[in-house]
Short mmCIF file of C-alpha atoms in Angstrom, two decimals:
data_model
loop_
_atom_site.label_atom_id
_atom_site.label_comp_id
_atom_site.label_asym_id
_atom_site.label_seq_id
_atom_site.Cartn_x
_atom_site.Cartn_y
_atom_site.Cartn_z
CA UNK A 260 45.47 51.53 118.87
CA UNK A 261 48.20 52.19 121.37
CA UNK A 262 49.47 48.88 121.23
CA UNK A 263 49.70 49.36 117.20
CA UNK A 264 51.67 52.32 117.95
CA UNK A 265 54.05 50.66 119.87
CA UNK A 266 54.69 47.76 118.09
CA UNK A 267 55.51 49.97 115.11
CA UNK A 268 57.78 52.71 117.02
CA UNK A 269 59.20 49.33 118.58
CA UNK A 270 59.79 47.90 114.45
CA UNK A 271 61.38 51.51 113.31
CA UNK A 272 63.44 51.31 116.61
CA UNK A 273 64.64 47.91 116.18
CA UNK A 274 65.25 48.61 112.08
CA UNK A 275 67.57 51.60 112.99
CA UNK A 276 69.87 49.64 115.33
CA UNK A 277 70.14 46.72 112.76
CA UNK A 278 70.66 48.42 109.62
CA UNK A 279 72.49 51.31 111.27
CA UNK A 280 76.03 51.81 109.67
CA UNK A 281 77.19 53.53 113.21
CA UNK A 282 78.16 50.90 115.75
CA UNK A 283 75.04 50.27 118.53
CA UNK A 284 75.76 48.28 121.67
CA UNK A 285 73.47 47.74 124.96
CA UNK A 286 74.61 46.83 128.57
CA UNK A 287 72.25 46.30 131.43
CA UNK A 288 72.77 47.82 134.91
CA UNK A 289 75.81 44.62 135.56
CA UNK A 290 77.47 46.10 132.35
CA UNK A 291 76.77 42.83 130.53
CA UNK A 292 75.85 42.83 126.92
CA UNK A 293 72.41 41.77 126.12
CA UNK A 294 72.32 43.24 122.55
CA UNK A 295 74.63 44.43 119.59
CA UNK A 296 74.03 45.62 115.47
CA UNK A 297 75.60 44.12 112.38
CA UNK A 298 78.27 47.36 112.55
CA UNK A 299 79.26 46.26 115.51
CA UNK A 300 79.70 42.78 115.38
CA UNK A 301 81.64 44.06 111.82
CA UNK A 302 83.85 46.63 113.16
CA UNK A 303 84.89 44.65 116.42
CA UNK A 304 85.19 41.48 114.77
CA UNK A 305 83.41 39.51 117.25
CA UNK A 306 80.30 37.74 116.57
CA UNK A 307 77.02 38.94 118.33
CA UNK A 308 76.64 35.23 119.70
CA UNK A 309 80.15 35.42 121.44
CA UNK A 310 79.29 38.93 123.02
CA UNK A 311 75.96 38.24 124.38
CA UNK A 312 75.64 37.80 127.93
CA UNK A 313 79.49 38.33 128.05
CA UNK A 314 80.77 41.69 130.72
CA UNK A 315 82.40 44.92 128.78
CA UNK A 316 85.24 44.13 131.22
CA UNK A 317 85.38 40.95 129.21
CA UNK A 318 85.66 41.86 125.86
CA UNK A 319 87.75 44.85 127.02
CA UNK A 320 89.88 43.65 130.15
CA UNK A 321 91.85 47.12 130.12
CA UNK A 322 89.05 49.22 131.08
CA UNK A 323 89.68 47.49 134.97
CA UNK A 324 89.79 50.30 137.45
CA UNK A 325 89.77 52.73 134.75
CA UNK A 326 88.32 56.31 135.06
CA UNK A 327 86.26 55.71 131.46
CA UNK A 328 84.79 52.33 133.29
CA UNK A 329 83.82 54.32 136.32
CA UNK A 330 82.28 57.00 134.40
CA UNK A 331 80.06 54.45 132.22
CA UNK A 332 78.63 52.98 135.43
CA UNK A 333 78.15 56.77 136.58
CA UNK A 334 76.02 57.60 133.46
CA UNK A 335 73.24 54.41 134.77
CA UNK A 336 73.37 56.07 138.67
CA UNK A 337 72.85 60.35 136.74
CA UNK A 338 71.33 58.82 133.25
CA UNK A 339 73.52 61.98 131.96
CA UNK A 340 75.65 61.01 128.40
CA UNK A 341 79.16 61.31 128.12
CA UNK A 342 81.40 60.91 125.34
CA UNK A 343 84.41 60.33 124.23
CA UNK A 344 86.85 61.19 121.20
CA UNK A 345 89.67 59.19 119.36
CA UNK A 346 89.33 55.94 120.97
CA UNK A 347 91.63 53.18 119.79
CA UNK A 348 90.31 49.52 118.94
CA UNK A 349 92.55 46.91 117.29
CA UNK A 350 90.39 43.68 116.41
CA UNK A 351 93.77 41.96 115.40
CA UNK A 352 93.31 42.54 112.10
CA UNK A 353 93.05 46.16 111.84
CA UNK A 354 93.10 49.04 113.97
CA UNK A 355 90.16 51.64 114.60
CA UNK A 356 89.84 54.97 116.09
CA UNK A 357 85.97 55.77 117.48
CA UNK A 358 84.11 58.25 118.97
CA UNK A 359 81.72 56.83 121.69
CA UNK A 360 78.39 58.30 123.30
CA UNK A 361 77.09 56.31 126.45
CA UNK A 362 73.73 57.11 127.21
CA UNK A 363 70.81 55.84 129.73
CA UNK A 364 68.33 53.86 128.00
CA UNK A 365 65.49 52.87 130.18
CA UNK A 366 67.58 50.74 133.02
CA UNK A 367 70.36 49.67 129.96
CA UNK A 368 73.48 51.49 129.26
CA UNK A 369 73.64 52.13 125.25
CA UNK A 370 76.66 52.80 123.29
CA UNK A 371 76.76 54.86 120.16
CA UNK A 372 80.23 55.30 117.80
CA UNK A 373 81.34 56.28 115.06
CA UNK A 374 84.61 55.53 113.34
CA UNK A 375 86.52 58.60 112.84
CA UNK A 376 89.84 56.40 111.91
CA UNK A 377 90.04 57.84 107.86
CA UNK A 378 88.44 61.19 109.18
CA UNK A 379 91.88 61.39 111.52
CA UNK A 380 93.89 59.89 109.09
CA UNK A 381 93.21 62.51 106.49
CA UNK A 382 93.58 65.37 109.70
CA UNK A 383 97.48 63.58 110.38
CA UNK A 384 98.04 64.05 106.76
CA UNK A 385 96.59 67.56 106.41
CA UNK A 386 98.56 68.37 109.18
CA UNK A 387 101.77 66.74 107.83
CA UNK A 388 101.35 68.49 104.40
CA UNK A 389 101.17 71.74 106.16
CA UNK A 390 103.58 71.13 108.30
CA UNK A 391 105.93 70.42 104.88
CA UNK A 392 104.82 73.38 103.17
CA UNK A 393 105.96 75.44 106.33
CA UNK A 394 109.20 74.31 105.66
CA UNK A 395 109.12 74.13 101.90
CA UNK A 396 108.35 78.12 102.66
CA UNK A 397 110.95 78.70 104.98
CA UNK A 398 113.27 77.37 103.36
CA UNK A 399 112.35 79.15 99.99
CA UNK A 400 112.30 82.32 102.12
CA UNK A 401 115.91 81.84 103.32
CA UNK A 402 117.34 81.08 100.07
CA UNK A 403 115.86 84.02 98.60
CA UNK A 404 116.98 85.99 101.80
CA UNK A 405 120.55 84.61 100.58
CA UNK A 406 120.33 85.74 97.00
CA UNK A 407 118.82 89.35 97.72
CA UNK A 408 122.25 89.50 100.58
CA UNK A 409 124.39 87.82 97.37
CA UNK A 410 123.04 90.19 94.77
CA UNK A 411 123.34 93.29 97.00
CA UNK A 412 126.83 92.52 97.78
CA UNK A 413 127.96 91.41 94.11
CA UNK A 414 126.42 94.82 93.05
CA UNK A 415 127.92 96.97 95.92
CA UNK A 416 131.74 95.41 95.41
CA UNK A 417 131.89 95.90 92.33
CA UNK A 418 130.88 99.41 91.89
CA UNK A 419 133.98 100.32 93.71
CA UNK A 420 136.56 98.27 90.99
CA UNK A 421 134.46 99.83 88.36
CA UNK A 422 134.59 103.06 89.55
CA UNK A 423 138.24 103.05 89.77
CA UNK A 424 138.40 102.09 86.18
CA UNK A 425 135.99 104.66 84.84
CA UNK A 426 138.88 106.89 87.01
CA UNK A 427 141.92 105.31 85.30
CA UNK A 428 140.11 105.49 81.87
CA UNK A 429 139.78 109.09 82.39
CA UNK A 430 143.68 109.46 83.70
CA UNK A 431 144.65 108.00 80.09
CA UNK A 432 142.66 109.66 78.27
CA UNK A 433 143.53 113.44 79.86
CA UNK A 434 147.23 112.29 79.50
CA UNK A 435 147.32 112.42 75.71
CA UNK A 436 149.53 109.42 76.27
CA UNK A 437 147.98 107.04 74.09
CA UNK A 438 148.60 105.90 70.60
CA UNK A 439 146.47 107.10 68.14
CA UNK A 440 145.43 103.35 66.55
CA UNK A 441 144.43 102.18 69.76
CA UNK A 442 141.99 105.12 70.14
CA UNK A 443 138.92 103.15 68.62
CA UNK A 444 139.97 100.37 71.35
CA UNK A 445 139.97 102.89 74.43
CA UNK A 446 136.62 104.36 73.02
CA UNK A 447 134.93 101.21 72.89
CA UNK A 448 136.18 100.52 76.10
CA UNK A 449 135.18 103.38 77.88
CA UNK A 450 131.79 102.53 76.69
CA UNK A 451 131.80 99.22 78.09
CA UNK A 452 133.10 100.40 81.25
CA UNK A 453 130.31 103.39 81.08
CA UNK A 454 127.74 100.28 80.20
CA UNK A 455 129.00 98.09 83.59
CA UNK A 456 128.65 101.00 85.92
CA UNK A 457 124.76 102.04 84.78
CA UNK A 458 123.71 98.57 85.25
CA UNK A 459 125.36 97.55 88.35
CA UNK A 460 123.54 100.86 89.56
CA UNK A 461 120.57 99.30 87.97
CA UNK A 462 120.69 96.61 89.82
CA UNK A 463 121.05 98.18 93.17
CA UNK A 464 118.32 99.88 92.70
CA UNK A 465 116.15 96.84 91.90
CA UNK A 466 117.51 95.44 95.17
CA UNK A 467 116.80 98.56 96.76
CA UNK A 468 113.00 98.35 95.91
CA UNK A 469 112.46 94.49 96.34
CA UNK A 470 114.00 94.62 99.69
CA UNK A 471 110.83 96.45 100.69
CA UNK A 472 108.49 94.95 98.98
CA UNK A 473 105.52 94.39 101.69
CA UNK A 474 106.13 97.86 103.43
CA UNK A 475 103.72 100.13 105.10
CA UNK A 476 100.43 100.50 103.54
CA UNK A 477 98.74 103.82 104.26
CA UNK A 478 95.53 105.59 102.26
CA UNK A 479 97.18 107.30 99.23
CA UNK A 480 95.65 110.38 97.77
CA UNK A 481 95.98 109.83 93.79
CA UNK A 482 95.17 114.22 93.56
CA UNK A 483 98.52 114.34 95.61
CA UNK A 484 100.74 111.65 93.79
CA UNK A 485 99.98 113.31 90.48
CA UNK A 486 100.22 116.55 91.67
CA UNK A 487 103.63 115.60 92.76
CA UNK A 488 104.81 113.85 89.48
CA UNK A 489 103.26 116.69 87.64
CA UNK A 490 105.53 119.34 89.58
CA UNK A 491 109.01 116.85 88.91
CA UNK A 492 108.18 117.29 85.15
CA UNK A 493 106.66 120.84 85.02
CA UNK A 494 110.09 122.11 82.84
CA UNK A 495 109.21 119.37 80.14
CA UNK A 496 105.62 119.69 80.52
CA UNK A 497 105.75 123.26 80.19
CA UNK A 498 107.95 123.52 77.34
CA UNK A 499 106.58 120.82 75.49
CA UNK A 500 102.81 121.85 76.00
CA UNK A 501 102.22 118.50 77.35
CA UNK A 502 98.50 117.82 78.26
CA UNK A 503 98.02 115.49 81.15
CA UNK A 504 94.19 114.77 81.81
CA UNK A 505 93.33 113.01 84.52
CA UNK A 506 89.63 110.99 85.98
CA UNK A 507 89.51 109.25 89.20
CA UNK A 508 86.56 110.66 90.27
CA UNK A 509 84.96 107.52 91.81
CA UNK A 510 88.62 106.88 93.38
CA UNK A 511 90.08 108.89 94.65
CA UNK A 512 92.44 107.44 97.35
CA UNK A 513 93.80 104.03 97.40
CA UNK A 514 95.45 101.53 100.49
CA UNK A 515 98.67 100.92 99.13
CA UNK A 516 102.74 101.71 100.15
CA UNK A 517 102.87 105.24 99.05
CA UNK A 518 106.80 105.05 97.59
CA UNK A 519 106.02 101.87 95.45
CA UNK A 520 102.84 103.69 93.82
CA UNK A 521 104.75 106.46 93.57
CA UNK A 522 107.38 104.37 91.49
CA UNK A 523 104.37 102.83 89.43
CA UNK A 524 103.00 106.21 88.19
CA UNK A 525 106.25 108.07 87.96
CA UNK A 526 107.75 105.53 85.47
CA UNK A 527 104.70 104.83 83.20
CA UNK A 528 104.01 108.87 82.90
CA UNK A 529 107.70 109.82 82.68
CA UNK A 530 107.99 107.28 79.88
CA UNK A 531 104.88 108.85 78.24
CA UNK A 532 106.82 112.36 78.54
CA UNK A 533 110.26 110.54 77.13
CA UNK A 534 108.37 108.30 74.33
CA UNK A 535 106.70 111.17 73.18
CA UNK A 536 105.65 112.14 69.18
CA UNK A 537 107.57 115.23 68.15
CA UNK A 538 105.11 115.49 65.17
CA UNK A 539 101.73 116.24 67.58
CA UNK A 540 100.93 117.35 71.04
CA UNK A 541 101.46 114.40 73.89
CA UNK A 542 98.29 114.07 75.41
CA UNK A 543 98.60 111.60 78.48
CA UNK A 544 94.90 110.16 80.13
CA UNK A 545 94.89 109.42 83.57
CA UNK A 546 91.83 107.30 84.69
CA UNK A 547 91.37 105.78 88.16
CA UNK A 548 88.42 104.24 89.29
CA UNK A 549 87.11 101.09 91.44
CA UNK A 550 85.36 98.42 89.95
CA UNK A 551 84.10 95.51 92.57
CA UNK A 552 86.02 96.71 95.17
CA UNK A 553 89.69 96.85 92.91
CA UNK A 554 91.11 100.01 91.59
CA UNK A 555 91.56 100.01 87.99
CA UNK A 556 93.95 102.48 86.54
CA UNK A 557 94.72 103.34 83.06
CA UNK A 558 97.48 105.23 81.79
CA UNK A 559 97.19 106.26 77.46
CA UNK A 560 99.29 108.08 75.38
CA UNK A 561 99.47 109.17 71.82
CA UNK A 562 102.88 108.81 71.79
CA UNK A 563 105.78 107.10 69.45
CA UNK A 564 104.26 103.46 71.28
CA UNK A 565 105.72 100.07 69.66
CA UNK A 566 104.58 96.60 68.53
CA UNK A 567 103.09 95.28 71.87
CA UNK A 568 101.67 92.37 69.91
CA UNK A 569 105.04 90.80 69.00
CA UNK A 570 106.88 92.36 72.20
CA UNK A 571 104.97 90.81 74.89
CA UNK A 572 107.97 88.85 76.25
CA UNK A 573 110.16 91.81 76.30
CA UNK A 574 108.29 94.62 77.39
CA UNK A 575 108.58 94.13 81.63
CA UNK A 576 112.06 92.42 81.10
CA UNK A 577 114.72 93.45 82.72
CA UNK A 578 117.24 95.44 80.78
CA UNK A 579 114.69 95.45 78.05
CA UNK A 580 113.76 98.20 76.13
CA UNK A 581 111.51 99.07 73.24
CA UNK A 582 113.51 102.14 71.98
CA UNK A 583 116.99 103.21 72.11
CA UNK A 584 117.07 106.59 70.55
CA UNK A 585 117.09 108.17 74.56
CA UNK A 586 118.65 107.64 77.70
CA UNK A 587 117.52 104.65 79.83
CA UNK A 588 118.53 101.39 81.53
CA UNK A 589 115.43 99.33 80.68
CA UNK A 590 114.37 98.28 83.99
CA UNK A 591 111.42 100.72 84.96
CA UNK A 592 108.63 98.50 83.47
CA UNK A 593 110.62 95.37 85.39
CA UNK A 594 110.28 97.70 88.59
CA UNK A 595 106.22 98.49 87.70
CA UNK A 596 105.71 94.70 87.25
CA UNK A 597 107.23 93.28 89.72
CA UNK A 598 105.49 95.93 92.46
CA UNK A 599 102.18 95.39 91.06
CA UNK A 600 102.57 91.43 91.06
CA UNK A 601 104.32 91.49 94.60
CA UNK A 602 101.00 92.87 95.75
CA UNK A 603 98.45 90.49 94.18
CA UNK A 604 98.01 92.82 91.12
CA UNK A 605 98.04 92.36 87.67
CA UNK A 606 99.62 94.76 84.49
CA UNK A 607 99.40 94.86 80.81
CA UNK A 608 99.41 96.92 78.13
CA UNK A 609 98.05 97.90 74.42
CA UNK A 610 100.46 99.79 71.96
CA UNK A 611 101.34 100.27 68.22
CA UNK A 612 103.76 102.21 66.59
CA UNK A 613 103.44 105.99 66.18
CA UNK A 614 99.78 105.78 67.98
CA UNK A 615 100.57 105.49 71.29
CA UNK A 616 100.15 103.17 74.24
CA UNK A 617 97.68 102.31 76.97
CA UNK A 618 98.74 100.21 80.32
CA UNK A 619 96.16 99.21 82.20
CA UNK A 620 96.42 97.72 85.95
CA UNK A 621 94.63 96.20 88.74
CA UNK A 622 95.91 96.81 91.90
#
């Protein structure tokens, strides 16, 4: 019976090595090769007939007086494995990169591998594709470095040009000097000039916000914000009998950079206040709450609203604007979309004419 068992745990052996797709060699004590598998005669290119009874020194001459050779012979005196990573192996043909595993076998030295050479190829591309879209990155980050420090300095010089026009504008016009059929002319041109000032302001103050885009975050109470909002509008809210109800009871403080959130709430509830219906009460709804670990927050109103359907293009564009019967530069919903997306967060909003709006975000 125990010879059965040997002869078949001496068949599974010997059907392993063969049919193995990992490289198998065996040495005796002398380091000469008294056995080798298909994979290796396949991978090294040399026939197992041509390798038997041949030394590893003579199929690999540059392992002479090497500290790898040494340490082979060292594993048959300890029987304790080594390995090694990333060895190189050119057959003539192609070239091969291995990791080997020496290890005692009875009084042989065996040799395991395993060819790691598309494994490292991929790694040396990986690595070159990141090391690309590191510079890709940097070099996107410079050039917009280089437009933010171009747009902040086409904005600031020319307020001061403009400024002095605005001031010459005004010297003509208190001199009573001018004619009266070019009066039209200097009106239209004072508006233009008016027009050029407000939006080169505009724009300073989207470069003003975008420059700190990725400030501090800090745990933002949403009772405060509102409170604080509520108190810069109290003269409109109290005249008007605005309602503002609020709902974040499941939310009721959020991680985020308190001036940008600040900037968020402030321009969608001071557009419900400007947008509002002069025929009913503005009633503006407040609800905050967290859903999966994101804070949801929707802001409705019953005001004047507008086609959102046929608007979607326009409504977070800058200088865009859905009414023109107030005051306003159209670039608060640019500012609210751009801070939300900046920090991973999404916006969008639900409105018809004379029933109001609803903008609903993710932060």
């Amino acid at each position: 019976m125990d010879n059965v068992i040997t002869n078949l745990s001496s068949e599974i052996k010997g059907a392993f090595f063969d049919n193995s797709y990992s490289p198998f060699v065996i040495l005796d004590k002398n380091l000469i090769f008294v056995d080798i598998n298909l994979a290796a005669e396949t991978k090294l290119g040399i026939s197992r007939e041509k390798m038997i009874g041949k030394s590893l020194l003579d199929i690999f001459p540059y392992l002479k007086n090497s500290e790898r050779y040494a340490a082979y012979k060292n594993v048959l005196v300890t029987g304790v494995p080594i390995g090694f990573d990333e060895l190189t192996f050119s057959n003539g043909v192609s070239e091969h990169k291995f990791m080997i595993r020496a290890f005692k076998v009875g009084e042989y030295l065996g040799f395991t591998s395993l060819d790691v050479t598309n494994l490292i190829t991929t790694v040396e591309k990986l690595r070159e594709t990141k090391d690309d879209l590191k510079n890709v990155n940097a070099n996107l980050k410079r050039k917009n470095q280089e437009l933010e420090e171009f747009s902040y300095v086409a904005a600031h010089d020319l307020r001061a040009p403009l400024t002095n026009i605005k001031s010459l504008l005004m010297m003509i016009s208190n001199s009573n000097a001018l004619p009266l059929e070019l009066e039209p002319i200097f009106t239209k041109l004072n508006e233009a000039g008016q027009s050029m000032c407000d939006k080169v302001r505009a724009l300073n103050t989207i470069i003003s916000v975008k420059s700190n885009f990725g400030g501090e975050v800090e745990k933002v109470s949403f009772s405060k914000l509102l409170d604080k909002i509520k108190n810069d509008h109290s003269q409109v809210i109290i005249k008007n009998r605005i309602i503002i109800k609020q709902n974040f009871s499941n939310c009721q403080q959020v991680e985020y950079n308190r001036d940008q959130l600040n900037l968020i709430l402030e321009n969608l509830i001071s557009n419900a206040i400007k947008f509002r219906c002069e025929k009913r009460k503005l009633i503006i709804k407040v609800g905050i709450k967290e859903i999966e670990g994101k804070c949801h927050i929707e802001i409705a109103d019953n005001g004047i609203g507008f086609d959102s359907c046929n608007n979607k293009e326009k409504i977070f564009g800058l200088f865009k604007r859905m009414h023109d019967h107030v005051d306003g530069l159209g670039i608060g919903l640019y500012l609210v979309n751009s801070i939300i997306r900046e920090n991973g967060g999404s916006i969008s909003v639900e409105s018809k004419v004379n029933q109001g709006s609803t903008f609903k975000i993710i932060l």
